[in-house]
PDB file of C-alpha atoms in Angstrom:
ATOM      1  CA  UNK F   1     201.586 176.859  31.442  1.00 40.00           C
ATOM      2  CA  UNK F   2     200.359 175.306  28.215  1.00 49.00           C
ATOM      3  CA  UNK F   3     198.411 172.066  28.155  1.00 52.00           C
ATOM      4  CA  UNK F   4     199.154 170.008  31.240  1.00 53.00           C
ATOM      5  CA  UNK F   5     199.110 166.268  30.624  1.00 55.00           C
ATOM      6  CA  UNK F   6     195.735 164.927  31.795  1.00 59.00           C
ATOM      7  CA  UNK F   7     195.934 163.374  35.253  1.00 72.00           C
ATOM      8  CA  UNK F   8     195.737 159.580  35.181  1.00 81.00           C
ATOM      9  CA  UNK F   9     192.155 158.393  35.643  1.00 90.00           C
ATOM     10  CA  UNK F  10     191.249 156.937  39.019  1.00 94.00           C
ATOM     11  CA  UNK F  11     190.298 153.293  38.665  1.00 95.00           C
ATOM     12  CA  UNK F  12     188.878 150.360  40.560  1.00 96.00           C
ATOM     13  CA  UNK F  13     190.457 147.051  39.485  1.00 97.00           C
ATOM     14  CA  UNK F  14     189.370 143.412  39.760  1.00 97.00           C
ATOM     15  CA  UNK F  15     192.538 141.341  39.309  1.00 97.00           C
ATOM     16  CA  UNK F  16     192.469 138.029  37.451  1.00 97.00           C
ATOM     17  CA  UNK F  17     192.577 134.888  39.581  1.00 94.00           C
ATOM     18  CA  UNK F  18     195.381 133.441  37.447  1.00 95.00           C
ATOM     19  CA  UNK F  19     197.888 134.721  34.893  1.00 95.00           C
ATOM     20  CA  UNK F  20     196.912 138.104  33.418  1.00 97.00           C
ATOM     21  CA  UNK F  21     196.716 137.765  29.600  1.00 97.00           C
ATOM     22  CA  UNK F  22     193.817 140.086  28.706  1.00 98.00           C
ATOM     23  CA  UNK F  23     192.124 143.261  29.957  1.00 98.00           C
ATOM     24  CA  UNK F  24     188.597 144.654  30.036  1.00 98.00           C
ATOM     25  CA  UNK F  25     187.805 148.342  30.500  1.00 98.00           C
ATOM     26  CA  UNK F  26     184.272 149.096  31.767  1.00 98.00           C
ATOM     27  CA  UNK F  27     183.079 152.721  31.512  1.00 98.00           C
ATOM     28  CA  UNK F  28     180.341 153.818  33.935  1.00 98.00           C
ATOM     29  CA  UNK F  29     177.244 155.854  33.063  1.00 97.00           C
ATOM     30  CA  UNK F  30     176.928 159.609  33.650  1.00 96.00           C
ATOM     31  CA  UNK F  31     177.223 160.744  37.253  1.00 95.00           C
ATOM     32  CA  UNK F  32     178.570 157.387  38.457  1.00 97.00           C
ATOM     33  CA  UNK F  33     182.143 156.294  39.322  1.00 97.00           C
ATOM     34  CA  UNK F  34     184.280 153.258  38.541  1.00 97.00           C
ATOM     35  CA  UNK F  35     183.745 152.105  42.117  1.00 97.00           C
ATOM     36  CA  UNK F  36     179.990 152.612  41.733  1.00 98.00           C
ATOM     37  CA  UNK F  37     179.744 150.630  38.486  1.00 98.00           C
ATOM     38  CA  UNK F  38     181.756 147.783  39.998  1.00 98.00           C
ATOM     39  CA  UNK F  39     179.546 147.708  43.112  1.00 98.00           C
ATOM     40  CA  UNK F  40     176.377 147.760  40.970  1.00 98.00           C
ATOM     41  CA  UNK F  41     177.502 144.752  38.925  1.00 98.00           C
ATOM     42  CA  UNK F  42     178.648 142.989  42.096  1.00 98.00           C
ATOM     43  CA  UNK F  43     175.210 143.524  43.618  1.00 98.00           C
ATOM     44  CA  UNK F  44     173.468 142.079  40.528  1.00 97.00           C
ATOM     45  CA  UNK F  45     175.757 139.011  40.294  1.00 97.00           C
ATOM     46  CA  UNK F  46     176.236 138.600  44.069  1.00 97.00           C
ATOM     47  CA  UNK F  47     179.968 138.706  43.294  1.00 97.00           C
ATOM     48  CA  UNK F  48     182.490 140.718  41.287  1.00 97.00           C
ATOM     49  CA  UNK F  49     182.550 140.203  37.546  1.00 97.00           C
ATOM     50  CA  UNK F  50     185.866 138.341  37.665  1.00 97.00           C
ATOM     51  CA  UNK F  51     187.854 136.046  35.387  1.00 97.00           C
ATOM     52  CA  UNK F  52     190.755 133.633  35.521  1.00 96.00           C
ATOM     53  CA  UNK F  53     192.922 135.580  33.052  1.00 97.00           C
ATOM     54  CA  UNK F  54     191.209 138.942  32.475  1.00 98.00           C
ATOM     55  CA  UNK F  55     191.882 142.076  34.516  1.00 98.00           C
ATOM     56  CA  UNK F  56     188.720 144.195  34.830  1.00 98.00           C
ATOM     57  CA  UNK F  57     189.306 147.957  35.060  1.00 98.00           C
ATOM     58  CA  UNK F  58     186.603 150.425  36.102  1.00 98.00           C
ATOM     59  CA  UNK F  59     187.957 153.961  35.540  1.00 98.00           C
ATOM     60  CA  UNK F  60     186.182 157.061  36.900  1.00 97.00           C
ATOM     61  CA  UNK F  61     185.422 160.013  34.623  1.00 97.00           C
ATOM     62  CA  UNK F  62     186.765 163.327  35.953  1.00 95.00           C
ATOM     63  CA  UNK F  63     184.132 165.774  37.243  1.00 94.00           C
ATOM     64  CA  UNK F  64     183.223 168.501  34.736  1.00 94.00           C
ATOM     65  CA  UNK F  65     180.367 170.955  34.173  1.00 93.00           C
ATOM     66  CA  UNK F  66     177.537 169.019  32.500  1.00 95.00           C
ATOM     67  CA  UNK F  67     175.074 170.962  30.344  1.00 94.00           C
ATOM     68  CA  UNK F  68     172.009 168.656  30.808  1.00 92.00           C
ATOM     69  CA  UNK F  69     172.377 169.335  34.567  1.00 93.00           C
ATOM     70  CA  UNK F  70     172.471 173.132  33.994  1.00 93.00           C
ATOM     71  CA  UNK F  71     176.260 173.163  34.191  1.00 93.00           C
ATOM     72  CA  UNK F  72     176.524 171.415  37.587  1.00 94.00           C
ATOM     73  CA  UNK F  73     179.675 169.317  38.020  1.00 95.00           C
ATOM     74  CA  UNK F  74     179.247 165.611  37.310  1.00 95.00           C
ATOM     75  CA  UNK F  75     181.456 162.574  36.590  1.00 96.00           C
ATOM     76  CA  UNK F  76     180.792 162.360  32.862  1.00 97.00           C
ATOM     77  CA  UNK F  77     182.985 161.151  30.003  1.00 97.00           C
ATOM     78  CA  UNK F  78     181.965 164.111  27.841  1.00 96.00           C
ATOM     79  CA  UNK F  79     179.462 166.953  27.702  1.00 95.00           C
ATOM     80  CA  UNK F  80     176.211 166.852  25.750  1.00 95.00           C
ATOM     81  CA  UNK F  81     174.129 169.775  24.517  1.00 91.00           C
ATOM     82  CA  UNK F  82     171.150 167.667  25.502  1.00 88.00           C
ATOM     83  CA  UNK F  83     170.200 164.008  25.814  1.00 89.00           C
ATOM     84  CA  UNK F  84     168.778 163.340  22.360  1.00 90.00           C
ATOM     85  CA  UNK F  85     169.954 161.533  19.268  1.00 92.00           C
ATOM     86  CA  UNK F  86     169.455 164.298  16.728  1.00 93.00           C
ATOM     87  CA  UNK F  87     171.541 167.114  18.189  1.00 92.00           C
ATOM     88  CA  UNK F  88     175.254 167.692  17.458  1.00 94.00           C
ATOM     89  CA  UNK F  89     177.899 165.915  19.541  1.00 96.00           C
ATOM     90  CA  UNK F  90     180.106 167.865  21.944  1.00 95.00           C
ATOM     91  CA  UNK F  91     183.122 166.663  19.994  1.00 96.00           C
ATOM     92  CA  UNK F  92     185.727 168.717  21.862  1.00 95.00           C
ATOM     93  CA  UNK F  93     185.027 167.025  25.204  1.00 95.00           C
ATOM     94  CA  UNK F  94     184.694 163.588  23.536  1.00 96.00           C
ATOM     95  CA  UNK F  95     188.095 163.950  21.888  1.00 96.00           C
ATOM     96  CA  UNK F  96     189.873 165.153  25.012  1.00 94.00           C
ATOM     97  CA  UNK F  97     188.508 162.131  26.922  1.00 96.00           C
ATOM     98  CA  UNK F  98     189.647 159.826  24.107  1.00 96.00           C
ATOM     99  CA  UNK F  99     193.179 161.027  24.865  1.00 94.00           C
ATOM    100  CA  UNK F 100     192.838 160.228  28.590  1.00 94.00           C
ATOM    101  CA  UNK F 101     191.419 156.766  27.860  1.00 97.00           C
ATOM    102  CA  UNK F 102     194.147 156.091  25.292  1.00 97.00           C
ATOM    103  CA  UNK F 103     196.629 156.510  28.164  1.00 95.00           C
ATOM    104  CA  UNK F 104     194.720 153.811  30.049  1.00 96.00           C
ATOM    105  CA  UNK F 105     194.909 151.454  27.039  1.00 97.00           C
ATOM    106  CA  UNK F 106     198.621 152.208  26.669  1.00 97.00           C
ATOM    107  CA  UNK F 107     199.182 151.314  30.335  1.00 96.00           C
ATOM    108  CA  UNK F 108     197.846 147.826  29.593  1.00 97.00           C
ATOM    109  CA  UNK F 109     199.994 147.541  26.464  1.00 97.00           C
ATOM    110  CA  UNK F 110     203.044 148.503  28.574  1.00 97.00           C
ATOM    111  CA  UNK F 111     202.046 145.644  30.903  1.00 94.00           C
ATOM    112  CA  UNK F 112     202.453 143.256  27.974  1.00 96.00           C
ATOM    113  CA  UNK F 113     198.802 142.957  26.915  1.00 97.00           C
ATOM    114  CA  UNK F 114     198.305 143.086  23.118  1.00 97.00           C
ATOM    115  CA  UNK F 115     195.644 145.470  21.761  1.00 97.00           C
ATOM    116  CA  UNK F 116     193.670 142.507  20.383  1.00 97.00           C
ATOM    117  CA  UNK F 117     193.459 141.176  23.969  1.00 98.00           C
ATOM    118  CA  UNK F 118     191.741 144.344  25.262  1.00 98.00           C
ATOM    119  CA  UNK F 119     187.965 144.889  25.292  1.00 98.00           C
ATOM    120  CA  UNK F 120     186.275 148.204  26.022  1.00 98.00           C
ATOM    121  CA  UNK F 121     182.657 149.030  26.710  1.00 98.00           C
ATOM    122  CA  UNK F 122     180.252 150.464  29.207  1.00 98.00           C
ATOM    123  CA  UNK F 123     176.803 151.422  30.363  1.00 98.00           C
ATOM    124  CA  UNK F 124     174.823 154.288  28.824  1.00 98.00           C
ATOM    125  CA  UNK F 125     177.223 157.221  28.225  1.00 98.00           C
ATOM    126  CA  UNK F 126     180.098 154.802  28.922  1.00 98.00           C
ATOM    127  CA  UNK F 127     179.058 152.678  25.944  1.00 98.00           C
ATOM    128  CA  UNK F 128     178.870 155.764  23.718  1.00 98.00           C
ATOM    129  CA  UNK F 129     182.354 156.766  24.858  1.00 98.00           C
ATOM    130  CA  UNK F 130     183.665 153.246  24.142  1.00 98.00           C
ATOM    131  CA  UNK F 131     182.296 153.338  20.572  1.00 98.00           C
ATOM    132  CA  UNK F 132     184.054 156.662  19.891  1.00 98.00           C
ATOM    133  CA  UNK F 133     187.302 155.386  21.366  1.00 98.00           C
ATOM    134  CA  UNK F 134     187.363 152.057  19.516  1.00 98.00           C
ATOM    135  CA  UNK F 135     185.868 152.919  16.130  1.00 98.00           C
ATOM    136  CA  UNK F 136     187.685 156.253  15.694  1.00 97.00           C
ATOM    137  CA  UNK F 137     191.047 155.683  17.395  1.00 96.00           C
ATOM    138  CA  UNK F 138     191.627 152.022  18.334  1.00 97.00           C
ATOM    139  CA  UNK F 139     190.254 149.781  15.593  1.00 97.00           C
ATOM    140  CA  UNK F 140     192.663 146.999  16.629  1.00 97.00           C
ATOM    141  CA  UNK F 141     190.932 146.285  19.972  1.00 98.00           C
ATOM    142  CA  UNK F 142     189.317 142.864  20.562  1.00 98.00           C
ATOM    143  CA  UNK F 143     185.779 144.237  20.703  1.00 98.00           C
ATOM    144  CA  UNK F 144     183.347 146.821  22.065  1.00 98.00           C
ATOM    145  CA  UNK F 145     180.206 146.484  24.185  1.00 98.00           C
ATOM    146  CA  UNK F 146     177.481 149.081  24.693  1.00 98.00           C
ATOM    147  CA  UNK F 147     174.711 148.572  27.264  1.00 98.00           C
ATOM    148  CA  UNK F 148     171.717 150.976  26.994  1.00 98.00           C
ATOM    149  CA  UNK F 149     173.810 153.286  24.791  1.00 98.00           C
ATOM    150  CA  UNK F 150     173.465 155.227  21.550  1.00 98.00           C
ATOM    151  CA  UNK F 151     175.314 157.461  19.096  1.00 98.00           C
ATOM    152  CA  UNK F 152     173.894 160.720  17.731  1.00 97.00           C
ATOM    153  CA  UNK F 153     172.500 160.638  14.190  1.00 95.00           C
ATOM    154  CA  UNK F 154     175.488 162.335  12.539  1.00 94.00           C
ATOM    155  CA  UNK F 155     178.095 160.943  14.947  1.00 97.00           C
ATOM    156  CA  UNK F 156     181.801 161.407  14.264  1.00 97.00           C
ATOM    157  CA  UNK F 157     181.963 157.598  14.574  1.00 98.00           C
ATOM    158  CA  UNK F 158     179.856 157.208  11.412  1.00 97.00           C
ATOM    159  CA  UNK F 159     181.956 159.789   9.581  1.00 96.00           C
ATOM    160  CA  UNK F 160     185.164 157.920  10.500  1.00 95.00           C
ATOM    161  CA  UNK F 161     183.774 154.534   9.413  1.00 96.00           C
ATOM    162  CA  UNK F 162     182.636 155.877   6.026  1.00 94.00           C
ATOM    163  CA  UNK F 163     186.309 156.433   5.223  1.00 90.00           C
ATOM    164  CA  UNK F 164     187.507 153.185   6.763  1.00 85.00           C
ATOM    165  CA  UNK F 165     189.029 150.179   4.994  1.00 83.00           C
ATOM    166  CA  UNK F 166     190.400 148.024   7.833  1.00 86.00           C
ATOM    167  CA  UNK F 167     188.833 145.234   9.907  1.00 91.00           C
ATOM    168  CA  UNK F 168     186.775 146.526  12.840  1.00 96.00           C
ATOM    169  CA  UNK F 169     186.176 145.311  16.403  1.00 97.00           C
ATOM    170  CA  UNK F 170     182.937 143.391  16.913  1.00 98.00           C
ATOM    171  CA  UNK F 171     180.121 145.171  18.803  1.00 98.00           C
ATOM    172  CA  UNK F 172     177.985 143.542  21.511  1.00 98.00           C
ATOM    173  CA  UNK F 173     174.981 145.742  22.241  1.00 98.00           C
ATOM    174  CA  UNK F 174     172.179 145.320  24.807  1.00 98.00           C
ATOM    175  CA  UNK F 175     169.098 147.484  25.298  1.00 98.00           C
ATOM    176  CA  UNK F 176     165.877 147.353  27.314  1.00 98.00           C
ATOM    177  CA  UNK F 177     162.641 148.029  25.438  1.00 98.00           C
ATOM    178  CA  UNK F 178     161.271 150.092  28.356  1.00 97.00           C
ATOM    179  CA  UNK F 179     164.242 152.457  28.567  1.00 97.00           C
ATOM    180  CA  UNK F 180     162.810 155.951  29.047  1.00 96.00           C
ATOM    181  CA  UNK F 181     166.141 157.818  29.139  1.00 95.00           C
ATOM    182  CA  UNK F 182     167.940 156.282  26.146  1.00 96.00           C
ATOM    183  CA  UNK F 183     165.132 155.076  23.894  1.00 97.00           C
ATOM    184  CA  UNK F 184     165.332 151.548  22.510  1.00 98.00           C
ATOM    185  CA  UNK F 185     164.890 152.992  19.001  1.00 97.00           C
ATOM    186  CA  UNK F 186     168.099 155.071  19.466  1.00 98.00           C
ATOM    187  CA  UNK F 187     170.073 151.951  20.329  1.00 98.00           C
ATOM    188  CA  UNK F 188     168.513 150.049  17.436  1.00 98.00           C
ATOM    189  CA  UNK F 189     169.291 152.836  14.975  1.00 98.00           C
ATOM    190  CA  UNK F 190     172.920 152.961  16.211  1.00 98.00           C
ATOM    191  CA  UNK F 191     173.190 149.216  15.653  1.00 98.00           C
ATOM    192  CA  UNK F 192     171.773 149.424  12.112  1.00 98.00           C
ATOM    193  CA  UNK F 193     174.051 152.347  11.194  1.00 98.00           C
ATOM    194  CA  UNK F 194     177.193 150.589  12.447  1.00 98.00           C
ATOM    195  CA  UNK F 195     176.212 147.376  10.609  1.00 97.00           C
ATOM    196  CA  UNK F 196     175.715 149.311   7.379  1.00 96.00           C
ATOM    197  CA  UNK F 197     179.243 150.712   7.829  1.00 97.00           C
ATOM    198  CA  UNK F 198     180.843 147.276   8.139  1.00 96.00           C
ATOM    199  CA  UNK F 199     180.775 146.589  11.884  1.00 97.00           C
ATOM    200  CA  UNK F 200     179.848 143.060  12.892  1.00 97.00           C
ATOM    201  CA  UNK F 201     177.237 143.998  15.507  1.00 98.00           C
ATOM    202  CA  UNK F 202     174.699 142.104  17.580  1.00 98.00           C
ATOM    203  CA  UNK F 203     171.790 143.680  19.471  1.00 98.00           C
ATOM    204  CA  UNK F 204     170.316 141.838  22.451  1.00 98.00           C
ATOM    205  CA  UNK F 205     166.848 143.066  23.351  1.00 98.00           C
ATOM    206  CA  UNK F 206     165.517 142.917  26.911  1.00 98.00           C
ATOM    207  CA  UNK F 207     161.710 143.253  27.123  1.00 96.00           C
ATOM    208  CA  UNK F 208     160.455 145.465  29.986  1.00 94.00           C
ATOM    209  CA  UNK F 209     163.984 146.446  31.047  1.00 97.00           C
ATOM    210  CA  UNK F 210     164.336 150.156  31.852  1.00 97.00           C
ATOM    211  CA  UNK F 211     167.599 152.191  31.906  1.00 97.00           C
ATOM    212  CA  UNK F 212     169.390 149.618  34.042  1.00 97.00           C
ATOM    213  CA  UNK F 213     171.416 146.408  33.976  1.00 97.00           C
ATOM    214  CA  UNK F 214     169.937 142.938  34.428  1.00 97.00           C
ATOM    215  CA  UNK F 215     171.508 139.704  35.572  1.00 97.00           C
ATOM    216  CA  UNK F 216     170.688 137.886  32.308  1.00 97.00           C
ATOM    217  CA  UNK F 217     172.329 140.714  30.394  1.00 98.00           C
ATOM    218  CA  UNK F 218     175.551 140.607  32.439  1.00 98.00           C
ATOM    219  CA  UNK F 219     175.705 136.807  32.144  1.00 97.00           C
ATOM    220  CA  UNK F 220     175.344 137.152  28.343  1.00 98.00           C
ATOM    221  CA  UNK F 221     178.037 139.818  28.343  1.00 98.00           C
ATOM    222  CA  UNK F 222     180.369 137.591  30.372  1.00 98.00           C
ATOM    223  CA  UNK F 223     179.972 134.731  27.863  1.00 98.00           C
ATOM    224  CA  UNK F 224     180.765 137.116  25.017  1.00 98.00           C
ATOM    225  CA  UNK F 225     183.814 138.477  26.873  1.00 98.00           C
ATOM    226  CA  UNK F 226     185.257 134.979  27.297  1.00 97.00           C
ATOM    227  CA  UNK F 227     184.521 134.217  23.643  1.00 97.00           C
ATOM    228  CA  UNK F 228     186.420 137.347  22.524  1.00 97.00           C
ATOM    229  CA  UNK F 229     189.221 136.911  25.083  1.00 98.00           C
ATOM    230  CA  UNK F 230     189.709 133.157  25.477  1.00 96.00           C
ATOM    231  CA  UNK F 231     192.230 131.729  27.926  1.00 92.00           C
ATOM    232  CA  UNK F 232     195.539 131.481  26.081  1.00 80.00           C
ATOM    233  CA  UNK F 233     197.209 128.102  25.969  1.00 69.00           C
ATOM    234  CA  UNK F 234     200.587 128.250  27.748  1.00 65.00           C
ATOM    235  CA  UNK F 235     203.375 128.742  25.185  1.00 63.00           C
ATOM    236  CA  UNK F 236     205.328 125.576  24.504  1.00 56.00           C
ATOM    237  CA  UNK F 237     209.095 126.093  25.030  1.00 50.00           C
TER     238      UNK F 237
END
């Protein structure tokens, strides 16, 4: 049969209240779904994360065998040999997911949204996935956000940026100091590495926050989103 085209990713969408001129792709953490991530944020904010002009897309990762769960099926963006920052990346699964997510970006472009009006990011593994996607394959996106996320020490992202000459999307990173799953030091090291490779990156630290999202953090993220994707003035005729 050869390689079948990957099935389009399932997605939960929050439509803009007004004219759609920008898009935001939010990637959930391991074992979650697009629907789940949207509901979680809605619960924290007491309402959907919604905008006047920005469409918010929450795709769901396809289920696949996941090594840290002894090969049980889970909705994960890619496989990992284990959850640590000094083991090799499972590059094969990362790259195949980059192809599926590129289709999602292209769908927005077909809808008339320019690449520099698209933001991508996510929570935990979703943020790691977003960094691979943007910094290796889509350096013309508006920006990237990574919440409680990290890249492995010798990440393919770092290798790609060492050879890079072009302007790069800005990174908005958040991390809780009490995170026991993805250590704060892993997030901090990722931030320092990306900065040293020319990424304009900020790191927002949340004292006592575990591996979770907080309201303050999402409010900060929302302000950054609107800064990166401002409402466009209507074109004069």
